N, CA, C and O atoms as a GROMACS GRO file, in nm:
protein
  612
    1GLN      N    1   6.740  18.877  10.626
    1GLN     CA    2   6.651  18.780  10.684
    1GLN      C    3   6.521  18.779  10.605
    1GLN      O    4   6.465  18.885  10.576
    2THR      N    5   6.473  18.659  10.570
    2THR     CA    6   6.353  18.649  10.487
    2THR      C    7   6.226  18.647  10.570
    2THR      O    8   6.119  18.678  10.517
    3GLY      N    9   6.233  18.612  10.696
    3GLY     CA   10   6.114  18.602  10.778
    3GLY      C   11   6.036  18.475  10.753
    3GLY      O   12   5.926  18.458  10.807
    4GLU      N   13   6.090  18.386  10.673
    4GLU     CA   14   6.022  18.261  10.640
    4GLU      C   15   6.058  18.153  10.741
    4GLU      O   16   6.161  18.162  10.808
    5SER      N   17   5.974  18.052  10.752
    5SER     CA   18   6.002  17.944  10.846
    5SER      C   19   6.016  17.810  10.776
    5SER      O   20   6.002  17.705  10.839
    6ASP      N   21   6.045  17.811  10.646
    6ASP     CA   22   6.066  17.686  10.574
    6ASP      C   23   6.199  17.623  10.613
    6ASP      O   24   6.284  17.685  10.676
    7LEU      N   25   6.214  17.498  10.573
    7LEU     CA   26   6.338  17.426  10.594
    7LEU      C   27   6.435  17.460  10.481
    7LEU      O   28   6.412  17.420  10.367
    8TRP      N   29   6.542  17.534  10.512
    8TRP     CA   30   6.640  17.574  10.410
    8TRP      C   31   6.736  17.459  10.388
    8TRP      O   32   6.788  17.402  10.483
    9LEU      N   33   6.759  17.423  10.261
    9LEU     CA   34   6.837  17.304  10.227
    9LEU      C   35   6.977  17.336  10.177
    9LEU      O   36   7.065  17.250  10.184
   10ALA      N   37   6.998  17.454  10.126
   10ALA     CA   38   7.129  17.497  10.077
   10ALA      C   39   7.127  17.649  10.068
   10ALA      O   40   7.020  17.709  10.063
   11VAL      N   41   7.244  17.709  10.067
   11VAL     CA   42   7.253  17.856  10.056
   11VAL      C   43   7.377  17.892   9.974
   11VAL      O   44   7.475  17.817   9.972
   12SER      N   45   7.371  18.006   9.908
   12SER     CA   46   7.488  18.058   9.838
   12SER      C   47   7.479  18.209   9.833
   12SER      O   48   7.370  18.266   9.823
   13VAL      N   49   7.594  18.273   9.839
   13VAL     CA   50   7.600  18.419   9.830
   13VAL      C   51   7.721  18.456   9.744
   13VAL      O   52   7.826  18.393   9.754
   14SER      N   53   7.705  18.557   9.661
   14SER     CA   54   7.816  18.604   9.579
   14SER      C   55   7.922  18.667   9.669
   14SER      O   56   7.891  18.705   9.782
   15PRO      N   57   8.046  18.678   9.622
   15PRO     CA   58   8.154  18.730   9.706
   15PRO      C   59   8.126  18.867   9.768
   15PRO      O   60   8.172  18.895   9.879
   16ASP      N   61   8.053  18.952   9.699
   16ASP     CA   62   8.024  19.085   9.755
   16ASP      C   63   7.891  19.090   9.830
   16ASP      O   64   7.855  19.194   9.885
   17GLY      N   65   7.817  18.978   9.833
   17GLY     CA   66   7.691  18.972   9.907
   17GLY      C   67   7.569  19.019   9.830
   17GLY      O   68   7.458  19.015   9.883
   18GLN      N   69   7.586  19.065   9.707
   18GLN     CA   70   7.474  19.118   9.631
   18GLN      C   71   7.373  19.010   9.592
   18GLN      O   72   7.252  19.032   9.603
   19TYR      N   73   7.422  18.893   9.547
   19TYR     CA   74   7.333  18.788   9.499
   19TYR      C   75   7.325  18.676   9.603
   19TYR      O   76   7.427  18.627   9.652
   20ILE      N   77   7.203  18.638   9.636
   20ILE     CA   78   7.179  18.534   9.736
   20ILE      C   79   7.079  18.434   9.678
   20ILE      O   80   6.979  18.474   9.617
   21ALA      N   81   7.105  18.305   9.697
   21ALA     CA   82   7.014  18.200   9.652
   21ALA      C   83   6.998  18.100   9.765
   21ALA      O   84   7.095  18.059   9.828
   22ALA      N   85   6.873  18.061   9.792
   22ALA     CA   86   6.846  17.966   9.900
   22ALA      C   87   6.724  17.882   9.867
   22ALA      O   88   6.611  17.932   9.874
   23PRO      N   89   6.743  17.755   9.831
   23PRO     CA   90   6.629  17.666   9.810
   23PRO      C   91   6.580  17.609   9.944
   23PRO      O   92   6.659  17.586  10.036
   24SER      N   93   6.451  17.588   9.952
   24SER     CA   94   6.391  17.528  10.071
   24SER      C   95   6.315  17.403  10.028
   24SER      O   96   6.324  17.360   9.913
   25ASN      N   97   6.241  17.346  10.122
   25ASN     CA   98   6.159  17.231  10.087
   25ASN      C   99   6.032  17.273  10.014
   25ASN      O  100   5.952  17.187   9.975
   26SER      N  101   6.011  17.403   9.993
   26SER     CA  102   5.890  17.451   9.926
   26SER      C  103   5.917  17.534   9.801
   26SER      O  104   5.837  17.532   9.708
   27TYR      N  105   6.028  17.608   9.796
   27TYR     CA  106   6.054  17.699   9.686
   27TYR      C  107   6.198  17.745   9.689
   27TYR      O  108   6.274  17.710   9.780
   28LEU      N  109   6.236  17.825   9.589
   28LEU     CA  110   6.368  17.886   9.582
   28LEU      C  111   6.351  18.035   9.607
   28LEU      O  112   6.267  18.100   9.546
   29ARG      N  113   6.432  18.089   9.698
   29ARG     CA  114   6.430  18.233   9.725
   29ARG      C  115   6.558  18.294   9.668
   29ARG      O  116   6.667  18.240   9.687
   30LEU      N  117   6.544  18.407   9.597
   30LEU     CA  118   6.656  18.475   9.534
   30LEU      C  119   6.653  18.624   9.565
   30LEU      O  120   6.546  18.684   9.572
   31SER      N  121   6.770  18.682   9.584
   31SER     CA  122   6.782  18.826   9.602
   31SER      C  123   6.898  18.875   9.517
   31SER      O  124   7.002  18.809   9.509
   32SER      N  125   6.881  18.990   9.453
   32SER     CA  126   6.989  19.050   9.375
   32SER      C  127   7.026  19.187   9.432
   32SER      O  128   7.096  19.265   9.367
   33ASP      N  129   6.980  19.216   9.554
   33ASP     CA  130   7.008  19.345   9.616
   33ASP      C  131   7.044  19.332   9.764
   33ASP      O  132   6.991  19.401   9.851
   34PHE      N  133   7.136  19.239   9.790
   34PHE     CA  134   7.190  19.219   9.924
   34PHE      C  135   7.085  19.174  10.025
   34PHE      O  136   7.102  19.196  10.146
   35GLY      N  137   6.977  19.112   9.979
   35GLY     CA  138   6.873  19.062  10.068
   35GLY      C  139   6.766  19.163  10.103
   35GLY      O  140   6.681  19.135  10.188
   36SER      N  141   6.768  19.280  10.041
   36SER     CA  142   6.664  19.380  10.070
   36SER      C  143   6.527  19.334  10.020
   36SER      O  144   6.426  19.350  10.089
   37THR      N  145   6.524  19.278   9.898
   37THR     CA  146   6.400  19.223   9.844
   37THR      C  147   6.427  19.080   9.797
   37THR      O  148   6.541  19.044   9.769
   38TRP      N  149   6.321  19.000   9.789
   38TRP     CA  150   6.334  18.859   9.754
   38TRP      C  151   6.233  18.821   9.646
   38TRP      O  152   6.120  18.868   9.645
   39GLN      N  153   6.278  18.736   9.555
   39GLN     CA  154   6.190  18.676   9.456
   39GLN      C  155   6.171  18.530   9.494
   39GLN      O  156   6.262  18.467   9.549
   40THR      N  157   6.054  18.477   9.465
   40THR     CA  158   6.024  18.336   9.494
   40THR      C  159   6.005  18.263   9.363
   40THR      O  160   5.932  18.308   9.276
   41ARG      N  161   6.072  18.150   9.349
   41ARG     CA  162   6.057  18.065   9.232
   41ARG      C  163   6.009  17.928   9.281
   41ARG      O  164   6.055  17.877   9.383
   42SER      N  165   5.917  17.868   9.206
   42SER     CA  166   5.864  17.738   9.245
   42SER      C  167   5.942  17.624   9.178
   42SER      O  168   5.884  17.523   9.139
   43VAL      N  169   6.072  17.642   9.165
   43VAL     CA  170   6.161  17.540   9.109
   43VAL      C  171   6.267  17.504   9.212
   43VAL      O  172   6.283  17.572   9.313
   44LEU      N  173   6.337  17.398   9.186
   44LEU     CA  174   6.446  17.352   9.272
   44LEU      C  175   6.401  17.318   9.413
   44LEU      O  176   6.478  17.334   9.508
   45VAL      N  177   6.279  17.272   9.428
   45VAL     CA  178   6.234  17.226   9.559
   45VAL      C  179   6.319  17.106   9.598
   45VAL      O  180   6.342  17.017   9.516
   46ASN      N  181   6.365  17.104   9.720
   46ASN     CA  182   6.450  16.997   9.774
   46ASN      C  183   6.588  16.992   9.709
   46ASN      O  184   6.646  16.884   9.696
   47SER      N  185   6.640  17.106   9.669
   47SER     CA  186   6.774  17.113   9.613
   47SER      C  187   6.878  17.094   9.723
   47SER      O  188   6.869  17.156   9.829
   48SER      N  189   6.975  17.008   9.697
   48SER     CA  190   7.079  16.981   9.797
   48SER      C  191   7.200  17.071   9.784
   48SER      O  192   7.286  17.074   9.872
   49SER      N  193   7.209  17.146   9.674
   49SER     CA  194   7.326  17.228   9.650
   49SER      C  195   7.289  17.342   9.556
   49SER      O  196   7.208  17.326   9.465
   50ILE      N  197   7.351  17.459   9.580
   50ILE     CA  198   7.331  17.572   9.488
   50ILE      C  199   7.454  17.661   9.496
   50ILE      O  200   7.516  17.673   9.602
   51ASP      N  201   7.488  17.724   9.385
   51ASP     CA  202   7.597  17.821   9.383
   51ASP      C  203   7.556  17.934   9.290
   51ASP      O  204   7.488  17.912   9.190
   52VAL      N  205   7.599  18.055   9.323
   52VAL     CA  206   7.572  18.173   9.240
   52VAL      C  207   7.704  18.241   9.208
   52VAL      O  208   7.790  18.256   9.294
   53SER      N  209   7.719  18.281   9.082
   53SER     CA  210   7.843  18.349   9.042
   53SER      C  211   7.847  18.490   9.100
   53SER      O  212   7.746  18.542   9.148
   54ALA      N  213   7.965  18.551   9.096
   54ALA     CA  214   7.986  18.683   9.156
   54ALA      C  215   7.897  18.790   9.095
   54ALA      O  216   7.849  18.879   9.165
   55ASN      N  217   7.874  18.780   8.964
   55ASN     CA  218   7.793  18.882   8.897
   55ASN      C  219   7.649  18.838   8.875
   55ASN      O  220   7.573  18.906   8.807
   56GLY      N  221   7.610  18.724   8.933
   56GLY     CA  222   7.474  18.674   8.921
   56GLY      C  223   7.441  18.616   8.785
   56GLY      O  224   7.326  18.582   8.759
   57SER      N  225   7.542  18.602   8.697
   57SER     CA  226   7.517  18.553   8.562
   57SER      C  227   7.489  18.404   8.556
   57SER      O  228   7.439  18.354   8.455
   58LEU      N  229   7.522  18.330   8.662
   58LEU     CA  230   7.497  18.186   8.663
   58LEU      C  231   7.451  18.140   8.800
   58LEU      O  232   7.513  18.170   8.902
   59LEU      N  233   7.341  18.064   8.801
   59LEU     CA  234   7.299  17.984   8.916
   59LEU      C  235   7.316  17.840   8.873
   59LEU      O  236   7.271  17.802   8.765
   60VAL      N  237   7.380  17.759   8.955
   60VAL     CA  238   7.393  17.617   8.927
   60VAL      C  239   7.351  17.542   9.053
   60VAL      O  240   7.394  17.575   9.163
   61ALA      N  241   7.265  17.440   9.035
   61ALA     CA  242   7.209  17.370   9.149
   61ALA      C  243   7.182  17.225   9.113
   61ALA      O  244   7.173  17.189   8.996
   62SER      N  245   7.168  17.143   9.216
   62SER     CA  246   7.120  17.006   9.197
   62SER      C  247   6.979  17.001   9.253
   62SER      O  248   6.950  17.060   9.357
   63ASP      N  249   6.891  16.929   9.183
   63ASP     CA  250   6.753  16.920   9.231
   63ASP      C  251   6.715  16.775   9.259
   63ASP      O  252   6.600  16.736   9.240
   64GLY      N  253   6.810  16.696   9.302
   64GLY     CA  254   6.783  16.556   9.330
   64GLY      C  255   6.841  16.467   9.222
   64GLY      O  256   6.933  16.390   9.249
   65PHE      N  257   6.787  16.476   9.100
   65PHE     CA  258   6.835  16.385   8.996
   65PHE      C  259   6.875  16.455   8.868
   65PHE      O  260   6.870  16.394   8.760
   66SER      N  261   6.914  16.580   8.876
   66SER     CA  262   6.971  16.650   8.762
   66SER      C  263   7.043  16.775   8.812
   66SER      O  264   7.027  16.816   8.927
   67ILE      N  265   7.122  16.833   8.723
   67ILE     CA  266   7.187  16.960   8.750
   67ILE      C  267   7.106  17.064   8.674
   67ILE      O  268   7.070  17.043   8.558
   68LYS      N  269   7.079  17.175   8.738
   68LYS     CA  270   7.004  17.283   8.674
   68LYS      C  271   7.092  17.407   8.668
   68LYS      O  272   7.164  17.438   8.763
   69THR      N  273   7.088  17.479   8.555
   69THR     CA  274   7.158  17.606   8.542
   69THR      C  275   7.061  17.713   8.495
   69THR      O  276   6.969  17.686   8.418
   70SER      N  277   7.083  17.834   8.542
   70SER     CA  278   7.003  17.948   8.500
   70SER      C  279   7.095  18.068   8.478
   70SER      O  280   7.182  18.097   8.560
   71GLY      N  281   7.075  18.136   8.367
   71GLY     CA  282   7.152  18.255   8.336
   71GLY      C  283   7.072  18.383   8.354
   71GLY      O  284   7.119  18.492   8.320
   72ASP      N  285   6.950  18.369   8.410
   72ASP     CA  286   6.864  18.486   8.425
   72ASP      C  287   6.800  18.490   8.565
   72ASP      O  288   6.681  18.518   8.579
   73LEU      N  289   6.880  18.462   8.666
   73LEU     CA  290   6.837  18.464   8.806
   73LEU      C  291   6.711  18.380   8.830
   73LEU      O  292   6.619  18.423   8.900
   74GLY      N  293   6.710  18.260   8.772
   74GLY     CA  294   6.605  18.165   8.803
   74GLY      C  295   6.476  18.179   8.725
   74GLY      O  296   6.379  18.109   8.755
   75GLN      N  297   6.472  18.267   8.625
   75GLN     CA  298   6.352  18.278   8.542
   75GLN      C  299   6.333  18.152   8.458
   75GLN      O  300   6.223  18.097   8.450
   76THR      N  301   6.444  18.106   8.394
   76THR     CA  302   6.440  17.984   8.313
   76THR      C  303   6.558  17.896   8.355
   76THR      O  304   6.657  17.944   8.410
   77TRP      N  305   6.544  17.766   8.327
   77TRP     CA  306   6.645  17.669   8.369
   77TRP      C  307   6.675  17.570   8.259
   77TRP      O  308   6.587  17.532   8.182
   78GLN      N  309   6.802  17.527   8.252
   78GLN     CA  310   6.843  17.418   8.164
   78GLN      C  311   6.878  17.299   8.252
   78GLN      O  312   6.926  17.316   8.364
   79THR      N  313   6.854  17.178   8.200
   79THR     CA  314   6.882  17.056   8.274
   79THR      C  315   7.003  16.985   8.215
   79THR      O  316   7.017  16.975   8.094
   80HIS      N  317   7.090  16.935   8.303
   80HIS     CA  318   7.209  16.861   8.264
   80HIS      C  319   7.219  16.736   8.352
   80HIS      O  320   7.168  16.735   8.464
   81GLY      N  321   7.284  16.633   8.303
   81GLY     CA  322   7.316  16.517   8.385
   81GLY      C  323   7.199  16.453   8.456
   81GLY      O  324   7.205  16.431   8.577
   82SER      N  325   7.093  16.424   8.384
   82SER     CA  326   6.972  16.369   8.445
   82SER      C  327   6.993  16.227   8.498
   82SER      O  328   7.081  16.154   8.453
   83TYR      N  329   6.908  16.191   8.593
   83TYR     CA  330   6.899  16.057   8.652
   83TYR      C  331   7.023  16.015   8.730
   83TYR      O  332   7.054  15.896   8.739
   84VAL      N  333   7.092  16.111   8.785
   84VAL     CA  334   7.205  16.084   8.874
   84VAL      C  335   7.183  16.169   8.998
   84VAL      O  336   7.136  16.282   8.990
   85SER      N  337   7.216  16.115   9.113
   85SER     CA  338   7.199  16.187   9.239
   85SER      C  339   7.317  16.282   9.259
   85SER      O  340   7.421  16.241   9.310
   86TRP      N  341   7.301  16.408   9.219
   86TRP     CA  342   7.406  16.508   9.229
   86TRP      C  343   7.408  16.567   9.369
   86TRP      O  344   7.303  16.605   9.421
   87SER      N  345   7.524  16.574   9.430
   87SER     CA  346   7.533  16.617   9.570
   87SER      C  347   7.591  16.756   9.588
   87SER      O  348   7.566  16.819   9.691
   88SER      N  349   7.669  16.806   9.492
   88SER     CA  350   7.738  16.933   9.512
   88SER      C  351   7.758  17.002   9.378
   88SER      O  352   7.787  16.937   9.277
   89THR      N  353   7.744  17.135   9.377
   89THR     CA  354   7.764  17.214   9.256
   89THR      C  355   7.847  17.337   9.290
   89THR      O  356   7.842  17.387   9.402
   90SER      N  357   7.923  17.386   9.192
   90SER     CA  358   8.006  17.505   9.215
   90SER      C  359   8.040  17.570   9.082
   90SER      O  360   8.044  17.504   8.978
   91CYS      N  361   8.063  17.702   9.085
   91CYS     CA  362   8.103  17.775   8.964
   91CYS      C  363   8.201  17.885   9.003
   91CYS      O  364   8.203  17.928   9.118
   92PRO      N  365   8.282  17.931   8.908
   92PRO     CA  366   8.374  18.042   8.936
   92PRO      C  367   8.298  18.175   8.940
   92PRO      O  368   8.180  18.181   8.905
   93ASN      N  369   8.367  18.279   8.981
   93ASN     CA  370   8.304  18.411   8.994
   93ASN      C  371   8.241  18.462   8.866
   93ASN      O  372   8.136  18.526   8.870
   94ASP      N  373   8.303  18.433   8.751
   94ASP     CA  374   8.249  18.487   8.626
   94ASP      C  375   8.134  18.404   8.567
   94ASP      O  376   8.074  18.445   8.468
   95GLY      N  377   8.103  18.289   8.627
   95GLY     CA  378   7.992  18.207   8.581
   95GLY      C  379   8.011  18.145   8.444
   95GLY      O  380   7.914  18.109   8.379
   96SER      N  381   8.136  18.132   8.399
   96SER     CA  382   8.162  18.083   8.264
   96SER      C  383   8.153  17.931   8.251
   96SER      O  384   8.146  17.880   8.139
   97TRP      N  385   8.154  17.858   8.363
   97TRP     CA  386   8.143  17.712   8.361
   97TRP      C  387   8.105  17.666   8.502
   97TRP      O  388   8.098  17.747   8.594
   98PHE      N  389   8.080  17.535   8.516
   98PHE     CA  390   8.046  17.483   8.648
   98PHE      C  391   8.095  17.340   8.663
   98PHE      O  392   8.131  17.274   8.565
   99ALA      N  393   8.095  17.293   8.786
   99ALA     CA  394   8.129  17.155   8.817
   99ALA      C  395   8.023  17.100   8.911
   99ALA      O  396   7.963  17.174   8.989
  100ALA      N  397   8.001  16.968   8.904
  100ALA     CA  398   7.906  16.902   8.993
  100ALA      C  399   7.960  16.765   9.030
  100ALA      O  400   8.025  16.699   8.949
  101SER      N  401   7.934  16.723   9.153
  101SER     CA  402   7.975  16.591   9.199
  101SER      C  403   7.852  16.512   9.239
  101SER      O  404   7.745  16.568   9.261
  102SER      N  405   7.869  16.380   9.248
  102SER     CA  406   7.754  16.292   9.266
  102SER      C  407   7.768  16.199   9.386
  102SER      O  408   7.878  16.165   9.428
  103ASN      N  409   7.652  16.159   9.440
  103ASN     CA  410   7.646  16.054   9.542
  103ASN      C  411   7.656  15.916   9.480
  103ASN      O  412   7.685  15.818   9.549
  104SER      N  413   7.631  15.907   9.350
  104SER     CA  414   7.621  15.777   9.282
  104SER      C  415   7.758  15.715   9.259
  104SER      O  416   7.856  15.785   9.233
  105TYR      N  417   7.763  15.585   9.269
  105TYR     CA  418   7.886  15.511   9.249
  105TYR      C  419   7.929  15.519   9.102
  105TYR      O  420   7.846  15.510   9.012
  106ASP      N  421   8.058  15.537   9.080
  106ASP     CA  422   8.119  15.536   8.948
  106ASP      C  423   8.067  15.645   8.855
  106ASP      O  424   8.063  15.627   8.733
  107VAL      N  425   8.029  15.758   8.913
  107VAL     CA  426   7.991  15.874   8.831
  107VAL      C  427   8.102  15.977   8.846
  107VAL      O  428   8.130  16.022   8.957
  108PRO      N  429   8.166  16.017   8.736
  108PRO     CA  430   8.277  16.112   8.745
  108PRO      C  431   8.229  16.253   8.778
  108PRO      O  432   8.110  16.283   8.769
  109LEU      N  433   8.322  16.335   8.814
  109LEU     CA  434   8.294  16.477   8.833
  109LEU      C  435   8.244  16.534   8.700
  109LEU      O  436   8.302  16.508   8.595
  110TYR      N  437   8.138  16.609   8.706
  110TYR     CA  438   8.078  16.668   8.586
  110TYR      C  439   8.133  16.809   8.571
  110TYR      O  440   8.113  16.892   8.660
  111VAL      N  441   8.200  16.837   8.462
  111VAL     CA  442   8.262  16.968   8.442
  111VAL      C  443   8.215  17.022   8.308
  111VAL      O  444   8.228  16.956   8.205
  112SER      N  445   8.159  17.144   8.310
  112SER     CA  446   8.110  17.204   8.186
  112SER      C  447   8.218  17.286   8.119
  112SER      O  448   8.312  17.333   8.185
  113THR      N  449   8.205  17.303   7.990
  113THR     CA  450   8.296  17.392   7.917
  113THR      C  451   8.239  17.533   7.913
  113THR      O  452   8.313  17.630   7.898
  114ASP      N  453   8.108  17.544   7.925
  114ASP     CA  454   8.039  17.671   7.940
  114ASP      C  455   7.906  17.640   8.010
  114ASP      O  456   7.871  17.523   8.022
  115PRO      N  457   7.832  17.740   8.055
  115PRO     CA  458   7.712  17.713   8.134
  115PRO      C  459   7.603  17.636   8.061
  115PRO      O  460   7.515  17.580   8.126
  116SER      N  461   7.605  17.631   7.929
  116SER     CA  462   7.498  17.563   7.857
  116SER      C  463   7.535  17.423   7.809
  116SER      O  464   7.447  17.349   7.765
  117VAL      N  465   7.662  17.386   7.816
  117VAL     CA  466   7.704  17.253   7.769
  117VAL      C  467   7.792  17.190   7.876
  117VAL      O  468   7.897  17.244   7.911
  118ALA      N  469   7.751  17.075   7.927
  118ALA     CA  470   7.829  17.007   8.030
  118ALA      C  471   7.856  16.864   7.987
  118ALA      O  472   7.769  16.796   7.934
  119GLN      N  473   7.977  16.820   8.009
  119GLN     CA  474   8.017  16.684   7.977
  119GLN      C  475   8.089  16.623   8.096
  119GLN      O  476   8.157  16.694   8.170
  120PRO      N  477   8.076  16.491   8.115
  120PRO     CA  478   8.152  16.428   8.223
  120PRO      C  479   8.302  16.439   8.196
  120PRO      O  480   8.347  16.426   8.082
  121ASP      N  481   8.378  16.462   8.300
  121ASP     CA  482   8.523  16.466   8.291
  121ASP      C  483   8.576  16.338   8.354
  121ASP      O  484   8.580  16.327   8.477
  122ARG      N  485   8.616  16.244   8.273
  122ARG     CA  486   8.658  16.111   8.322
  122ARG      C  487   8.798  16.113   8.383
  122ARG      O  488   8.846  16.009   8.428
  123THR      N  489   8.864  16.228   8.385
  123THR     CA  490   8.996  16.232   8.448
  123THR      C  491   8.982  16.236   8.601
  123THR      O  492   9.081  16.217   8.671
  124PHE      N  493   8.863  16.261   8.652
  124PHE     CA  494   8.840  16.263   8.796
  124PHE      C  495   8.762  16.138   8.836
  124PHE      O  496   8.671  16.097   8.764
  125PRO      N  497   8.797  16.075   8.949
  125PRO     CA  498   8.716  15.963   8.998
  125PRO      C  499   8.588  16.016   9.063
  125PRO      O  500   8.558  16.135   9.055
  126GLN      N  501   8.516  15.927   9.128
  126GLN     CA  502   8.393  15.967   9.196
  126GLN      C  503   8.426  16.058   9.315
  126GLN      O  504   8.509  16.023   9.399
  127TRP      N  505   8.360  16.172   9.323
  127TRP     CA  506   8.378  16.266   9.433
  127TRP      C  507   8.242  16.310   9.483
  127TRP      O  508   8.151  16.330   9.403
  128LYS      N  509   8.228  16.327   9.613
  128LYS     CA  510   8.100  16.364   9.672
  128LYS      C  511   8.080  16.516   9.680
  128LYS      O  512   7.968  16.564   9.665
  129PHE      N  513   8.188  16.590   9.703
  129PHE     CA  514   8.178  16.735   9.717
  129PHE      C  515   8.274  16.803   9.621
  129PHE      O  516   8.381  16.749   9.591
  130VAL      N  517   8.236  16.922   9.572
  130VAL     CA  518   8.322  16.993   9.479
  130VAL      C  519   8.312  17.143   9.506
  130VAL      O  520   8.206  17.195   9.543
  131SER      N  521   8.424  17.211   9.488
  131SER     CA  522   8.428  17.357   9.498
  131SER      C  523   8.522  17.410   9.392
  131SER      O  524   8.631  17.356   9.370
  132VAL      N  525   8.479  17.516   9.325
  132VAL     CA  526   8.560  17.580   9.220
  132VAL      C  527   8.613  17.712   9.276
  132VAL      O  528   8.539  17.787   9.340
  133SER      N  529   8.740  17.739   9.254
  133SER     CA  530   8.797  17.866   9.301
  133SER      C  531   8.732  17.983   9.228
  133SER      O  532   8.682  17.968   9.117
  134GLY      N  533   8.734  18.098   9.292
  134GLY     CA  534   8.672  18.217   9.234
  134GLY      C  535   8.724  18.252   9.097
  134GLY      O  536   8.648  18.295   9.010
  135ASP      N  537   8.855  18.235   9.077
  135ASP     CA  538   8.913  18.267   8.947
  135ASP      C  539   8.896  18.156   8.844
  135ASP      O  540   8.931  18.172   8.728
  136GLY      N  541   8.840  18.042   8.887
  136GLY     CA  542   8.814  17.931   8.796
  136GLY      C  543   8.933  17.846   8.762
  136GLY      O  544   8.923  17.758   8.676
  137ASN      N  545   9.047  17.869   8.825
  137ASN     CA  546   9.168  17.794   8.791
  137ASN      C  547   9.180  17.660   8.864
  137ASN      O  548   9.256  17.573   8.821
  138TYR      N  549   9.106  17.643   8.975
  138TYR     CA  550   9.122  17.522   9.055
  138TYR      C  551   8.988  17.459   9.088
  138TYR      O  552   8.887  17.528   9.104
  139ILE      N  553   8.990  17.326   9.098
  139ILE     CA  554   8.875  17.248   9.144
  139ILE      C  555   8.921  17.168   9.265
  139ILE      O  556   9.021  17.096   9.259
  140LEU      N  557   8.849  17.181   9.376
  140LEU     CA  558   8.875  17.102   9.496
  140LEU      C  559   8.762  17.003   9.509
  140LEU      O  560   8.644  17.041   9.503
  141ALA      N  561   8.795  16.875   9.528
  141ALA     CA  562   8.694  16.771   9.541
  141ALA      C  563   8.727  16.682   9.660
  141ALA      O  564   8.842  16.669   9.700
  142SER      N  565   8.622  16.619   9.715
  142SER     CA  566   8.638  16.529   9.829
  142SER      C  567   8.545  16.410   9.815
  142SER      O  568   8.435  16.421   9.761
  143ASP      N  569   8.591  16.296   9.865
  143ASP     CA  570   8.506  16.177   9.872
  143ASP      C  571   8.480  16.138  10.017
  143ASP      O  572   8.452  16.021  10.043
  144HIS      N  573   8.487  16.227  10.109
  144HIS     CA  574   8.478  16.212  10.255
  144HIS      C  575   8.614  16.180  10.317
  144HIS      O  576   8.642  16.226  10.428
  145TYR      N  577   8.697  16.103  10.250
  145TYR     CA  578   8.823  16.057  10.308
  145TYR      C  579   8.946  16.121  10.245
  145TYR      O  580   9.052  16.126  10.306
  146ASN      N  581   8.932  16.170  10.124
  146ASN     CA  582   9.044  16.226  10.050
  146ASN      C  583   9.005  16.362   9.994
  146ASN      O  584   8.888  16.389   9.966
  147LEU      N  585   9.106  16.447   9.977
  147LEU     CA  586   9.089  16.575   9.909
  147LEU      C  587   9.173  16.572   9.782
  147LEU      O  588   9.284  16.518   9.782
  148PHE      N  589   9.122  16.630   9.677
  148PHE     CA  590   9.195  16.639   9.552
  148PHE      C  591   9.186  16.782   9.502
  148PHE      O  592   9.076  16.835   9.485
  149LEU      N  593   9.299  16.844   9.480
  149LEU     CA  594   9.303  16.978   9.423
  149LEU      C  595   9.358  16.967   9.282
  149LEU      O  596   9.471  16.922   9.262
  150GLY      N  597   9.278  17.007   9.185
  150GLY     CA  598   9.320  16.998   9.046
  150GLY      C  599   9.323  17.135   8.982
  150GLY      O  600   9.242  17.222   9.014
  151LYS      N  601   9.417  17.155   8.891
  151LYS     CA  602   9.424  17.280   8.814
  151LYS      C  603   9.344  17.260   8.687
  151LYS      O  604   9.360  17.161   8.616
  152ARG      N  605   9.258  17.354   8.659
  152ARG     CA  606   9.174  17.347   8.538
  152ARG      C  607   9.262  17.362   8.416
  152ARG      O  608   9.353  17.444   8.412
  153ARG      N  609   9.233  17.280   8.317
  153ARG     CA  610   9.311  17.284   8.192
  153ARG      C  611   9.290  17.409   8.115
  153ARG      O  612   9.349  17.426   8.008
   0.00000   0.00000   0.00000
């Protein structure tokens, strides 16, 4: 428990509970020790989605109109897919790649080949929500009415 009273907008925890990420309407809170201590970052305000890899090697989030990735627990960030309303982000346990989906019409699922380079994957139609399996072999996506389970190439 952080003891804070901000409006929390998204949350993510690694499979073992060690890494926790939670953006609010004011800041991003991060813990790398099961929530015992917290770091505050003044980035990702109003983030609608965040995911943290099992080993903490990747944070991937949407901040309204871009996808942000960090390989150093939020110290520095890279921007991907600017000027699109990204609604959901996800990464596998090893943090080797990520996927993001959008609220925008006719925007394909965004799938990276590694955390620093992301390209649109036109084999997927528009999807609002996305989740990547822990082992990275599957992508589950939804457009509110349909579910699509795809095997990663």
